[in-house]
Amino acid sequence: MDPLEIARWQFGITTVYHFWMVPLTLGLGPVVAIMQTLWVRTGEERYLRMTKFWGKLYLINFIMGVATGLVQEFQFGMAWSEYSRFVGDVFGAPLAMEGLLAFFFESTFLGLWIFGWGRLSKRVHLATLWTAVAGSVVSAFFIIVANSWMQHPVGVEIVDGRPVMVDIWAVLTNNTAISAYIHTIFGAFAVGGAFLIGISWYQLWQRRRDGIDSVDAGGRVVVGSSATIRGRDKVDHSVWIKSLRMGAIVAVVAFSGVAVSGDIQAKLMFDQQPMKMAAAEAACKTGTSFSVLAIGDLGSRDCDDVVSIIEIPGLLSFLAHGDFTTEIKGVADLVPEYQANFGTNLPSEALLGARAGDEIQYVPIMAVTYWGFRLMIGFGGLAAFAAVVALWLTRKGTVPQSKGIMRLAVVGILAPFAANSAGWIFTEMGRQPFVVAPNPNPSGVDGVFMFTAAAVSPGVSFAEILFSLVTLTLVYGVLMVFEVKLIVKYVRGGVVSAMPDLDRKDDDPDHPDAKPSDDVLSFAY
């Protein structure tokens, strides 16, 4: 059995899993830093509580992201050694910058932030968090640069059959990388915004359920304070309503950025990877119409199996070129072009083993590209709509008492996660059968491409890859259980879970918890 498909499944599963943590880290980190900045500037207790609570969840997610991310780079050597040899001269620079510069700053200064509470001055302590957050953002840039080079190779020349980097500036300023990076960052803010909305909604609903808060005749909140539940005071209400509305604003702004950057990125894809976008639109024939709904065989690569039900004339041309008349080449016309440029069969090379001479399938699985593209947009739009609704429903200072709406708000946290995952699955699977896509236009370097079939490690057997796939999936599953349990635990505990001092026994001066603890581990762990 061919290890190629199992190797692809392994990389896909571990990468998608890892990327569930990445956007939350990128989207939540700056928000926590803003909260601490507001506390340093105003001295208001609510901002300190917000920083501690959301910072705790940020740390849980960050450490899980680090643990799951380590496997990604090891896979290059384990399952994709030929790919590593091909791209190594190019990938070395951005990945070294990510590991030695960005991640070094990120991890070092995050450690200073964790253990610096009460030991560093407020402003220096705040600077450590901003530096760690900046490290995360820069780290993401270098990763996107590496990935975007696979989508659109630039800044290299071919030497002995391998690309050798001759212009690092061209690699770092690749237009595909810039657009993808902006799109990814805004997508991460959408995740962070939804995270704040869902959890804050739950906390405000809990206060309503427990009878702490109520509403007057005009529907405006009457903030209360619990005499039995510690930490549930008026400041606690301010923490959640402020967090919720801040998250909603972040989510709305993020969706606007996602829409604009996504349009730019799509136009580049129409130019650089026409087959990917033709498959994403189920555009089997050359034309100008955008497919709103198409049906067919889910696993098919054949246009004869796809039927477009609803189309909008001219819209596809507008999405690709900004006008309504320029025709976009369809799958049926692109396949002969790809065959003429890159062959109809894989090369007869020993490195390819049993795959040598196989017919090349230039059309990606259209169900994946078509629905992946639409799910990305649909879930993103749904998250933005939910944020607008949240702003409206909380305009009077609290949330409705409905348990059903609360559950929708919590489940809504998953919408931007799903949008991010669908977008990346579309981006990577739509590039097939290439692991490094060729350049059909003058903006790239001609002749730089690599078939996925040629990238897998030749000395790795099906059984070995299958074993690592099963093992990693099980380990990642266990890690997911731990992360979800930890987040749920601290969410249910509220601010007190991140600030144990709020739960000290003030009524008993001799109790060991009567005085605030200076143990930073109470925050770190």
Short mmCIF file of C-alpha atoms in Angstrom, two decimals:
data_model
loop_
_atom_site.label_atom_id
_atom_site.label_comp_id
_atom_site.label_asym_id
_atom_site.label_seq_id
_atom_site.Cartn_x
_atom_site.Cartn_y
_atom_site.Cartn_z
CA MET A 1 0.00 0.00 0.00
CA ASP A 2 1.21 3.51 -0.86
CA PRO A 3 2.51 5.47 2.18
CA LEU A 4 1.88 8.76 0.33
CA GLU A 5 -1.81 9.00 1.24
CA ILE A 6 -1.19 8.09 4.88
CA ALA A 7 1.63 10.64 5.07
CA ARG A 8 -0.75 13.28 3.72
CA TRP A 9 -3.42 12.33 6.24
CA GLN A 10 -0.86 12.53 9.04
CA PHE A 11 0.36 15.95 8.07
CA GLY A 12 -3.20 17.17 7.51
CA ILE A 13 -4.51 15.93 10.86
CA THR A 14 -1.62 17.25 12.94
CA THR A 15 -1.51 20.58 11.10
CA VAL A 16 -5.24 21.30 11.32
CA TYR A 17 -5.17 20.29 15.00
CA HIS A 18 -2.22 22.58 15.71
CA PHE A 19 -3.89 25.44 13.89
CA TRP A 20 -6.83 25.33 16.30
CA MET A 21 -4.43 26.73 18.91
CA VAL A 22 -2.58 29.20 16.71
CA PRO A 23 -5.41 31.66 15.87
CA LEU A 24 -6.55 31.78 19.49
CA THR A 25 -3.01 32.63 20.59
CA LEU A 26 -2.67 35.30 17.90
CA GLY A 27 -6.15 36.73 18.47
CA LEU A 28 -6.32 36.62 22.26
CA GLY A 29 -2.78 37.77 23.06
CA PRO A 30 -3.11 41.39 21.84
CA VAL A 31 -6.50 41.70 23.56
CA VAL A 32 -5.00 40.61 26.89
CA ALA A 33 -2.17 43.09 26.38
CA ILE A 34 -4.72 45.88 25.75
CA MET A 35 -6.54 44.91 28.94
CA GLN A 36 -3.36 45.12 30.98
CA THR A 37 -2.49 48.43 29.33
CA LEU A 38 -5.86 49.82 30.43
CA TRP A 39 -5.19 48.58 33.96
CA VAL A 40 -1.74 50.20 34.08
CA ARG A 41 -3.15 53.50 32.77
CA THR A 42 -6.35 53.65 34.85
CA GLY A 43 -5.68 51.44 37.86
CA GLU A 44 -9.25 50.10 37.63
CA GLU A 45 -9.80 46.73 39.28
CA ARG A 46 -11.92 45.38 36.42
CA TYR A 47 -9.05 45.59 33.96
CA LEU A 48 -6.75 43.71 36.34
CA ARG A 49 -9.32 40.95 36.69
CA MET A 50 -9.82 40.82 32.93
CA THR A 51 -6.08 40.54 32.39
CA LYS A 52 -5.68 37.74 34.91
CA PHE A 53 -8.66 35.69 33.74
CA TRP A 54 -8.15 35.92 29.99
CA GLY A 55 -4.40 35.69 30.51
CA LYS A 56 -4.86 32.35 32.24
CA LEU A 57 -6.80 30.94 29.27
CA TYR A 58 -4.24 32.46 26.91
CA LEU A 59 -1.45 30.57 28.70
CA ILE A 60 -3.29 27.24 28.61
CA ASN A 61 -3.81 27.57 24.88
CA PHE A 62 -0.26 28.80 24.25
CA ILE A 63 1.44 25.85 25.91
CA MET A 64 -0.78 23.38 24.07
CA GLY A 65 0.06 25.16 20.83
CA VAL A 66 3.77 24.78 21.52
CA ALA A 67 3.42 21.08 22.33
CA THR A 68 1.42 20.30 19.18
CA GLY A 69 3.51 22.53 16.95
CA LEU A 70 6.78 20.73 17.64
CA VAL A 71 5.66 17.75 15.57
CA GLN A 72 5.15 19.82 12.43
CA GLU A 73 8.81 20.44 11.72
CA PHE A 74 9.85 16.90 12.69
CA GLN A 75 7.47 15.56 10.05
CA PHE A 76 9.53 17.21 7.33
CA GLY A 77 12.37 14.82 8.11
CA MET A 78 10.27 11.79 9.02
CA ALA A 79 7.76 11.56 6.21
CA TRP A 80 8.78 14.24 3.69
CA SER A 81 12.55 14.01 3.33
CA GLU A 82 12.55 14.61 -0.44
CA TYR A 83 10.44 17.70 0.08
CA SER A 84 12.91 18.89 2.73
CA ARG A 85 15.81 18.46 0.32
CA PHE A 86 13.98 20.39 -2.39
CA VAL A 87 12.86 23.39 -0.32
CA GLY A 88 15.59 23.35 2.34
CA ASP A 89 17.68 26.19 0.91
CA VAL A 90 14.63 28.45 0.85
CA PHE A 91 12.90 27.34 4.05
CA GLY A 92 16.09 27.52 6.13
CA ALA A 93 16.05 31.31 6.43
CA PRO A 94 12.42 32.02 7.41
CA LEU A 95 12.17 29.00 9.72
CA ALA A 96 15.46 29.95 11.41
CA MET A 97 14.15 33.49 11.88
CA GLU A 98 10.94 32.09 13.33
CA GLY A 99 12.69 29.72 15.73
CA LEU A 100 15.71 31.75 16.80
CA LEU A 101 14.27 35.26 16.74
CA ALA A 102 10.48 35.35 16.95
CA PHE A 103 9.84 32.28 19.10
CA PHE A 104 12.80 33.13 21.34
CA PHE A 105 11.27 36.52 22.12
CA GLU A 106 7.81 35.02 22.44
CA SER A 107 8.71 32.31 24.94
CA THR A 108 11.29 34.28 26.94
CA PHE A 109 9.18 37.35 27.52
CA LEU A 110 6.05 35.32 28.16
CA GLY A 111 7.98 33.62 30.95
CA LEU A 112 8.92 37.02 32.36
CA TRP A 113 5.26 38.05 32.21
CA ILE A 114 4.10 34.90 34.01
CA PHE A 115 6.58 35.15 36.86
CA GLY A 116 6.89 38.92 36.90
CA TRP A 117 3.64 39.75 38.69
CA GLY A 118 4.55 41.84 41.75
CA ARG A 119 8.27 41.54 41.01
CA LEU A 120 8.62 43.86 38.02
CA SER A 121 7.30 47.39 37.84
CA LYS A 122 3.89 47.67 36.19
CA ARG A 123 5.23 49.26 33.03
CA VAL A 124 8.14 46.84 32.63
CA HIS A 125 5.80 43.93 33.30
CA LEU A 126 3.38 45.25 30.66
CA ALA A 127 6.28 45.58 28.19
CA THR A 128 7.13 41.89 28.63
CA LEU A 129 3.61 40.90 27.54
CA TRP A 130 3.61 43.22 24.54
CA THR A 131 7.00 41.83 23.51
CA ALA A 132 5.74 38.25 23.80
CA VAL A 133 2.66 39.12 21.74
CA ALA A 134 4.81 40.84 19.12
CA GLY A 135 6.94 37.68 18.99
CA SER A 136 3.83 35.61 18.24
CA VAL A 137 2.77 37.94 15.44
CA VAL A 138 6.25 37.98 13.89
CA SER A 139 6.56 34.21 14.30
CA ALA A 140 3.35 33.76 12.32
CA PHE A 141 4.73 35.96 9.56
CA PHE A 142 7.78 33.77 8.98
CA ILE A 143 5.65 30.61 8.92
CA ILE A 144 3.29 32.21 6.39
CA VAL A 145 6.30 33.29 4.29
CA ALA A 146 7.46 29.67 4.09
CA ASN A 147 4.00 28.36 3.24
CA SER A 148 3.37 31.08 0.67
CA TRP A 149 6.59 30.26 -1.14
CA MET A 150 5.09 26.81 -1.77
CA GLN A 151 2.06 28.54 -3.25
CA HIS A 152 4.06 31.03 -5.31
CA PRO A 153 7.86 30.45 -5.53
CA VAL A 154 9.93 33.62 -5.86
CA GLY A 155 13.48 34.79 -5.20
CA VAL A 156 15.23 31.60 -6.35
CA GLU A 157 17.08 30.09 -9.27
CA ILE A 158 17.41 26.42 -10.19
CA VAL A 159 20.83 24.91 -9.49
CA ASP A 160 21.30 21.17 -10.15
CA GLY A 161 17.56 20.65 -10.14
CA ARG A 162 16.97 22.37 -6.78
CA PRO A 163 15.81 25.93 -6.02
CA VAL A 164 18.51 28.05 -4.40
CA MET A 165 17.52 31.32 -2.77
CA VAL A 166 19.18 34.36 -4.38
CA ASP A 167 16.89 37.12 -3.09
CA ILE A 168 15.60 36.80 0.47
CA TRP A 169 13.84 40.14 0.19
CA ALA A 170 11.73 38.77 -2.66
CA VAL A 171 10.83 35.78 -0.49
CA LEU A 172 9.89 37.96 2.50
CA THR A 173 7.84 40.40 0.40
CA ASN A 174 6.12 37.77 -1.73
CA ASN A 175 2.71 39.25 -2.54
CA THR A 176 1.12 35.88 -1.76
CA ALA A 177 2.73 35.93 1.69
CA ILE A 178 1.66 39.49 2.48
CA SER A 179 -1.97 38.89 1.56
CA ALA A 180 -2.11 35.50 3.29
CA TYR A 181 -0.52 36.93 6.44
CA ILE A 182 -2.99 39.80 6.73
CA HIS A 183 -5.85 37.38 6.07
CA THR A 184 -4.56 35.00 8.76
CA ILE A 185 -4.13 37.72 11.39
CA PHE A 186 -7.63 39.08 10.88
CA GLY A 187 -8.95 35.50 10.98
CA ALA A 188 -7.19 35.05 14.32
CA PHE A 189 -8.80 38.19 15.72
CA ALA A 190 -12.18 36.76 14.68
CA VAL A 191 -11.39 33.70 16.80
CA GLY A 192 -10.32 35.82 19.76
CA GLY A 193 -13.44 37.97 19.51
CA ALA A 194 -15.81 34.98 19.43
CA PHE A 195 -13.94 33.44 22.38
CA LEU A 196 -14.54 36.56 24.48
CA ILE A 197 -18.21 36.77 23.45
CA GLY A 198 -19.09 33.16 24.21
CA ILE A 199 -17.41 32.91 27.60
CA SER A 200 -18.51 36.35 28.78
CA TRP A 201 -22.08 35.60 27.70
CA TYR A 202 -22.02 32.44 29.81
CA GLN A 203 -20.76 34.35 32.85
CA LEU A 204 -23.38 37.10 32.52
CA TRP A 205 -26.11 34.52 32.01
CA GLN A 206 -24.90 32.71 35.14
CA ARG A 207 -25.25 35.94 37.12
CA ARG A 208 -28.83 36.28 35.82
CA ARG A 209 -29.60 32.65 36.65
CA ASP A 210 -28.24 33.01 40.19
CA GLY A 211 -30.32 36.14 40.75
CA ILE A 212 -27.29 38.40 41.20
CA ASP A 213 -28.24 40.72 38.35
CA SER A 214 -31.73 41.67 37.23
CA VAL A 215 -33.33 44.18 34.85
CA ASP A 216 -35.62 47.12 35.48
CA ALA A 217 -38.88 47.95 33.70
CA GLY A 218 -36.92 49.41 30.77
CA GLY A 219 -34.81 46.29 30.38
CA ARG A 220 -31.64 47.93 31.75
CA VAL A 221 -29.43 45.91 34.03
CA VAL A 222 -29.59 46.26 37.79
CA VAL A 223 -26.17 45.07 38.91
CA GLY A 224 -26.12 43.12 42.13
CA SER A 225 -23.56 41.47 44.37
CA SER A 226 -23.64 38.00 45.87
CA ALA A 227 -23.12 37.59 49.58
CA THR A 228 -22.45 33.85 49.27
CA ILE A 229 -20.55 33.44 46.00
CA ARG A 230 -17.13 35.04 46.35
CA GLY A 231 -15.91 37.27 43.58
CA ARG A 232 -19.44 37.84 42.23
CA ASP A 233 -19.57 41.54 42.97
CA LYS A 234 -20.31 44.59 40.84
CA VAL A 235 -16.77 44.64 39.48
CA ASP A 236 -17.30 41.07 38.29
CA HIS A 237 -20.26 42.21 36.18
CA SER A 238 -18.14 44.96 34.68
CA VAL A 239 -15.46 42.41 33.77
CA TRP A 240 -17.85 40.33 31.70
CA ILE A 241 -19.90 43.03 30.00
CA LYS A 242 -16.72 44.90 29.08
CA SER A 243 -15.08 41.70 27.78
CA LEU A 244 -18.14 40.72 25.78
CA ARG A 245 -18.53 44.05 24.03
CA MET A 246 -14.81 44.32 23.44
CA GLY A 247 -14.87 40.86 21.86
CA ALA A 248 -17.84 41.79 19.67
CA ILE A 249 -16.09 44.91 18.37
CA VAL A 250 -12.92 42.92 17.69
CA ALA A 251 -14.95 40.28 15.82
CA VAL A 252 -16.74 42.82 13.61
CA VAL A 253 -13.52 44.65 12.74
CA ALA A 254 -11.80 41.31 12.12
CA PHE A 255 -14.47 40.18 9.66
CA SER A 256 -14.09 43.44 7.73
CA GLY A 257 -10.36 42.82 7.49
CA VAL A 258 -10.90 39.18 6.52
CA ALA A 259 -13.28 40.20 3.73
CA VAL A 260 -10.95 42.80 2.22
CA SER A 261 -7.77 40.72 2.51
CA GLY A 262 -9.64 37.62 1.30
CA ASP A 263 -10.73 39.43 -1.85
CA ILE A 264 -7.12 40.44 -2.55
CA GLN A 265 -5.91 36.91 -1.88
CA ALA A 266 -8.57 35.38 -4.15
CA LYS A 267 -7.57 37.67 -7.02
CA LEU A 268 -3.95 36.53 -6.61
CA MET A 269 -5.04 32.89 -6.60
CA PHE A 270 -6.99 33.33 -9.84
CA ASP A 271 -3.74 34.58 -11.36
CA GLN A 272 -1.23 32.26 -9.68
CA GLN A 273 -3.19 29.03 -9.18
CA PRO A 274 -6.04 29.12 -11.71
CA MET A 275 -6.90 25.41 -11.31
CA LYS A 276 -7.43 25.82 -7.56
CA MET A 277 -9.89 28.67 -8.01
CA ALA A 278 -11.67 27.04 -10.95
CA ALA A 279 -12.25 23.96 -8.79
CA ALA A 280 -13.31 26.16 -5.86
CA GLU A 281 -16.02 27.70 -8.02
CA ALA A 282 -16.95 24.47 -9.82
CA ALA A 283 -16.19 26.45 -12.98
CA CYS A 284 -15.98 23.52 -15.36
CA LYS A 285 -16.37 25.66 -18.46
CA THR A 286 -14.78 28.99 -19.32
CA GLY A 287 -17.13 31.88 -18.52
CA THR A 288 -18.06 34.66 -16.14
CA SER A 289 -20.73 33.07 -13.91
CA PHE A 290 -20.30 32.44 -10.19
CA SER A 291 -21.76 29.18 -8.86
CA VAL A 292 -23.94 29.78 -5.82
CA LEU A 293 -24.85 26.10 -5.57
CA ALA A 294 -23.55 23.05 -7.38
CA ILE A 295 -24.13 19.36 -6.74
CA GLY A 296 -22.41 16.20 -7.86
CA ASP A 297 -20.26 13.24 -6.83
CA LEU A 298 -18.45 14.26 -3.64
CA GLY A 299 -15.19 12.54 -4.54
CA SER A 300 -15.19 13.39 -8.23
CA ARG A 301 -12.56 15.25 -10.21
CA ASP A 302 -14.64 15.02 -13.39
CA CYS A 303 -16.68 18.03 -14.47
CA ASP A 304 -19.26 15.71 -16.00
CA ASP A 305 -20.22 14.75 -12.43
CA VAL A 306 -20.86 18.36 -11.36
CA VAL A 307 -24.11 20.20 -12.02
CA SER A 308 -24.44 23.92 -11.26
CA ILE A 309 -27.91 24.68 -9.86
CA ILE A 310 -27.72 28.44 -9.21
CA GLU A 311 -25.35 30.86 -10.97
CA ILE A 312 -24.85 34.62 -10.97
CA PRO A 313 -23.58 35.88 -14.37
CA GLY A 314 -20.54 38.17 -14.24
CA LEU A 315 -19.83 37.73 -10.52
CA LEU A 316 -16.92 35.31 -11.01
CA SER A 317 -15.23 37.82 -13.33
CA PHE A 318 -15.74 40.54 -10.75
CA LEU A 319 -14.19 38.43 -8.00
CA ALA A 320 -11.20 37.60 -10.19
CA HIS A 321 -10.56 40.85 -12.07
CA GLY A 322 -12.92 43.52 -10.78
CA ASP A 323 -15.08 43.60 -13.90
CA PHE A 324 -18.09 41.64 -15.16
CA THR A 325 -16.92 40.64 -18.63
CA THR A 326 -13.47 39.01 -18.47
CA GLU A 327 -13.86 35.27 -18.97
CA ILE A 328 -12.28 32.92 -16.42
CA LYS A 329 -10.81 29.70 -17.73
CA GLY A 330 -12.68 26.63 -16.55
CA VAL A 331 -11.37 23.24 -15.50
CA ALA A 332 -11.97 21.70 -18.93
CA ASP A 333 -9.70 24.28 -20.63
CA LEU A 334 -7.07 24.35 -17.88
CA VAL A 335 -6.37 20.61 -17.80
CA PRO A 336 -4.83 20.54 -21.35
CA GLU A 337 -2.66 23.55 -20.44
CA TYR A 338 -1.34 21.86 -17.32
CA GLN A 339 -0.73 18.65 -19.25
CA ALA A 340 1.18 20.52 -21.94
CA ASN A 341 3.34 22.34 -19.39
CA PHE A 342 3.94 19.61 -16.80
CA GLY A 343 3.16 16.32 -18.53
CA THR A 344 0.38 13.80 -18.44
CA ASN A 345 2.19 11.22 -16.28
CA LEU A 346 4.60 11.30 -13.37
CA PRO A 347 8.27 10.95 -14.42
CA SER A 348 9.69 7.44 -14.64
CA GLU A 349 12.14 7.93 -11.78
CA ALA A 350 13.25 5.33 -9.24
CA LEU A 351 12.57 7.83 -6.47
CA LEU A 352 8.83 7.64 -7.20
CA GLY A 353 8.76 3.86 -6.88
CA ALA A 354 5.43 2.34 -7.87
CA ARG A 355 4.01 5.82 -8.49
CA ALA A 356 6.35 6.40 -11.46
CA GLY A 357 4.40 6.76 -14.67
CA ASP A 358 1.02 7.23 -12.98
CA GLU A 359 -1.41 9.59 -14.65
CA ILE A 360 -1.37 13.04 -13.05
CA GLN A 361 -4.69 14.28 -11.70
CA TYR A 362 -4.48 18.06 -12.07
CA VAL A 363 -8.02 18.65 -10.81
CA PRO A 364 -8.27 18.65 -6.98
CA ILE A 365 -11.24 16.98 -5.33
CA MET A 366 -13.86 19.58 -6.18
CA ALA A 367 -16.11 18.83 -3.21
CA VAL A 368 -13.23 19.81 -0.90
CA THR A 369 -12.32 23.02 -2.72
CA TYR A 370 -15.90 24.05 -3.53
CA TRP A 371 -17.37 23.51 -0.08
CA GLY A 372 -14.17 24.41 1.78
CA PHE A 373 -14.24 27.82 0.14
CA ARG A 374 -17.92 28.33 0.98
CA LEU A 375 -17.69 27.00 4.52
CA MET A 376 -14.81 29.40 5.17
CA ILE A 377 -16.91 32.35 4.04
CA GLY A 378 -20.11 31.06 5.62
CA PHE A 379 -18.73 30.41 9.09
CA GLY A 380 -16.82 33.70 9.00
CA GLY A 381 -19.95 35.62 8.09
CA LEU A 382 -21.95 33.78 10.73
CA ALA A 383 -19.43 34.75 13.42
CA ALA A 384 -19.58 38.41 12.37
CA PHE A 385 -23.37 38.38 12.36
CA ALA A 386 -23.36 36.86 15.84
CA ALA A 387 -21.05 39.65 17.04
CA VAL A 388 -23.41 42.33 15.74
CA VAL A 389 -26.36 40.59 17.42
CA ALA A 390 -24.36 40.39 20.66
CA LEU A 391 -23.71 44.14 20.59
CA TRP A 392 -27.42 44.80 20.12
CA LEU A 393 -28.67 42.37 22.78
CA THR A 394 -26.20 43.64 25.40
CA ARG A 395 -26.74 47.34 24.77
CA LYS A 396 -28.58 47.64 28.12
CA GLY A 397 -25.81 46.08 30.16
CA THR A 398 -26.58 42.35 30.37
CA VAL A 399 -27.65 39.30 28.39
CA PRO A 400 -31.10 37.73 28.00
CA GLN A 401 -32.04 35.11 30.57
CA SER A 402 -32.61 32.51 27.83
CA LYS A 403 -30.54 29.37 28.27
CA GLY A 404 -30.93 28.56 24.58
CA ILE A 405 -29.36 31.85 23.48
CA MET A 406 -26.54 31.31 25.97
CA ARG A 407 -25.82 27.92 24.45
CA LEU A 408 -25.79 29.43 20.97
CA ALA A 409 -23.29 32.04 22.14
CA VAL A 410 -21.00 29.36 23.58
CA VAL A 411 -21.27 27.11 20.51
CA GLY A 412 -20.65 30.21 18.38
CA ILE A 413 -17.07 30.17 19.64
CA LEU A 414 -16.49 27.33 17.17
CA ALA A 415 -17.63 29.26 14.07
CA PRO A 416 -14.41 31.19 13.36
CA PHE A 417 -12.35 28.10 14.27
CA ALA A 418 -14.28 26.22 11.58
CA ALA A 419 -13.79 29.09 9.12
CA ASN A 420 -10.02 29.07 9.70
CA SER A 421 -9.78 25.29 9.33
CA ALA A 422 -11.90 25.23 6.17
CA GLY A 423 -9.78 28.00 4.67
CA TRP A 424 -6.51 26.19 5.25
CA ILE A 425 -7.85 22.84 4.03
CA PHE A 426 -9.01 24.57 0.86
CA THR A 427 -5.68 26.34 0.42
CA GLU A 428 -3.54 23.24 0.85
CA MET A 429 -5.68 20.58 -0.86
CA GLY A 430 -6.53 22.92 -3.71
CA ARG A 431 -2.83 23.04 -4.60
CA GLN A 432 -2.71 19.32 -5.41
CA PRO A 433 -1.09 17.52 -7.18
CA PHE A 434 1.73 19.95 -6.34
CA VAL A 435 3.39 20.39 -2.98
CA VAL A 436 5.25 23.36 -4.50
CA ALA A 437 2.94 24.95 -7.05
CA PRO A 438 4.25 26.13 -10.44
CA ASN A 439 4.03 29.74 -11.58
CA PRO A 440 1.87 30.27 -14.66
CA ASN A 441 2.65 33.99 -14.80
CA PRO A 442 5.80 36.18 -15.02
CA SER A 443 5.60 37.29 -11.36
CA GLY A 444 7.22 34.07 -10.16
CA VAL A 445 10.18 31.92 -11.16
CA ASP A 446 9.38 29.61 -14.04
CA GLY A 447 10.08 25.91 -13.70
CA VAL A 448 10.02 25.75 -9.89
CA PHE A 449 7.53 23.11 -8.81
CA MET A 450 7.35 19.73 -7.10
CA PHE A 451 4.75 17.00 -7.29
CA THR A 452 3.45 15.79 -3.91
CA ALA A 453 4.09 12.22 -5.05
CA ALA A 454 7.80 13.03 -5.32
CA ALA A 455 8.02 14.68 -1.89
CA VAL A 456 7.38 11.73 0.43
CA SER A 457 10.29 9.93 2.10
CA PRO A 458 11.25 6.96 -0.12
CA GLY A 459 12.55 4.81 2.73
CA VAL A 460 9.43 4.98 4.90
CA SER A 461 6.98 2.12 4.70
CA PHE A 462 3.20 2.21 4.84
CA ALA A 463 3.22 0.43 8.22
CA GLU A 464 5.63 2.96 9.75
CA ILE A 465 3.59 5.94 8.58
CA LEU A 466 0.37 4.29 9.71
CA PHE A 467 1.84 3.64 13.16
CA SER A 468 2.94 7.26 13.56
CA LEU A 469 -0.43 8.49 12.27
CA VAL A 470 -2.36 6.43 14.83
CA THR A 471 0.06 7.30 17.64
CA LEU A 472 0.06 11.05 16.98
CA THR A 473 -3.71 11.13 16.57
CA LEU A 474 -4.16 9.40 19.94
CA VAL A 475 -1.65 11.69 21.67
CA TYR A 476 -3.24 14.77 20.17
CA GLY A 477 -6.65 13.49 21.21
CA VAL A 478 -5.47 13.17 24.81
CA LEU A 479 -3.99 16.68 24.68
CA MET A 480 -7.30 18.02 23.38
CA VAL A 481 -9.14 16.44 26.32
CA PHE A 482 -6.73 18.08 28.75
CA GLU A 483 -7.00 21.49 27.09
CA VAL A 484 -10.78 21.46 26.97
CA LYS A 485 -11.00 20.29 30.60
CA LEU A 486 -8.61 22.99 31.76
CA ILE A 487 -10.39 25.75 29.89
CA VAL A 488 -13.81 24.58 31.08
CA LYS A 489 -12.52 24.37 34.65
CA TYR A 490 -11.25 27.94 34.70
CA VAL A 491 -14.21 29.32 32.78
CA ARG A 492 -16.63 27.84 35.29
CA GLY A 493 -14.52 29.16 38.13
CA GLY A 494 -14.70 32.70 36.78
CA VAL A 495 -12.21 35.37 37.74
CA VAL A 496 -11.65 33.68 41.12
CA SER A 497 -10.04 30.74 39.31
CA ALA A 498 -7.32 33.07 38.02
CA MET A 499 -7.18 35.27 41.14
CA PRO A 500 -7.40 33.01 44.21
CA ASP A 501 -6.97 36.05 46.46
CA LEU A 502 -10.55 37.04 45.64
CA ASP A 503 -11.67 33.88 47.41
CA ARG A 504 -9.67 34.42 50.61
CA LYS A 505 -11.45 34.16 53.94
CA ASP A 506 -11.73 37.82 54.97
CA ASP A 507 -14.09 36.94 57.80
CA ASP A 508 -11.40 34.82 59.50
CA PRO A 509 -8.20 36.85 60.04
CA ASP A 510 -6.33 33.78 61.31
CA HIS A 511 -7.12 31.69 58.19
CA PRO A 512 -4.01 31.08 56.04
CA ASP A 513 -5.90 32.49 53.04
CA ALA A 514 -6.79 35.69 54.83
CA LYS A 515 -3.88 37.57 53.30
CA PRO A 516 -3.12 37.91 49.59
CA SER A 517 -0.65 35.33 48.36
CA ASP A 518 2.55 36.50 46.72
CA ASP A 519 3.12 33.12 45.10
CA VAL A 520 3.24 33.72 41.35
CA LEU A 521 2.54 30.07 40.77
CA SER A 522 -1.05 30.74 41.82
CA PHE A 523 -1.32 32.57 38.49
CA ALA A 524 1.07 30.47 36.44
CA TYR A 525 -0.54 27.17 37.26
#
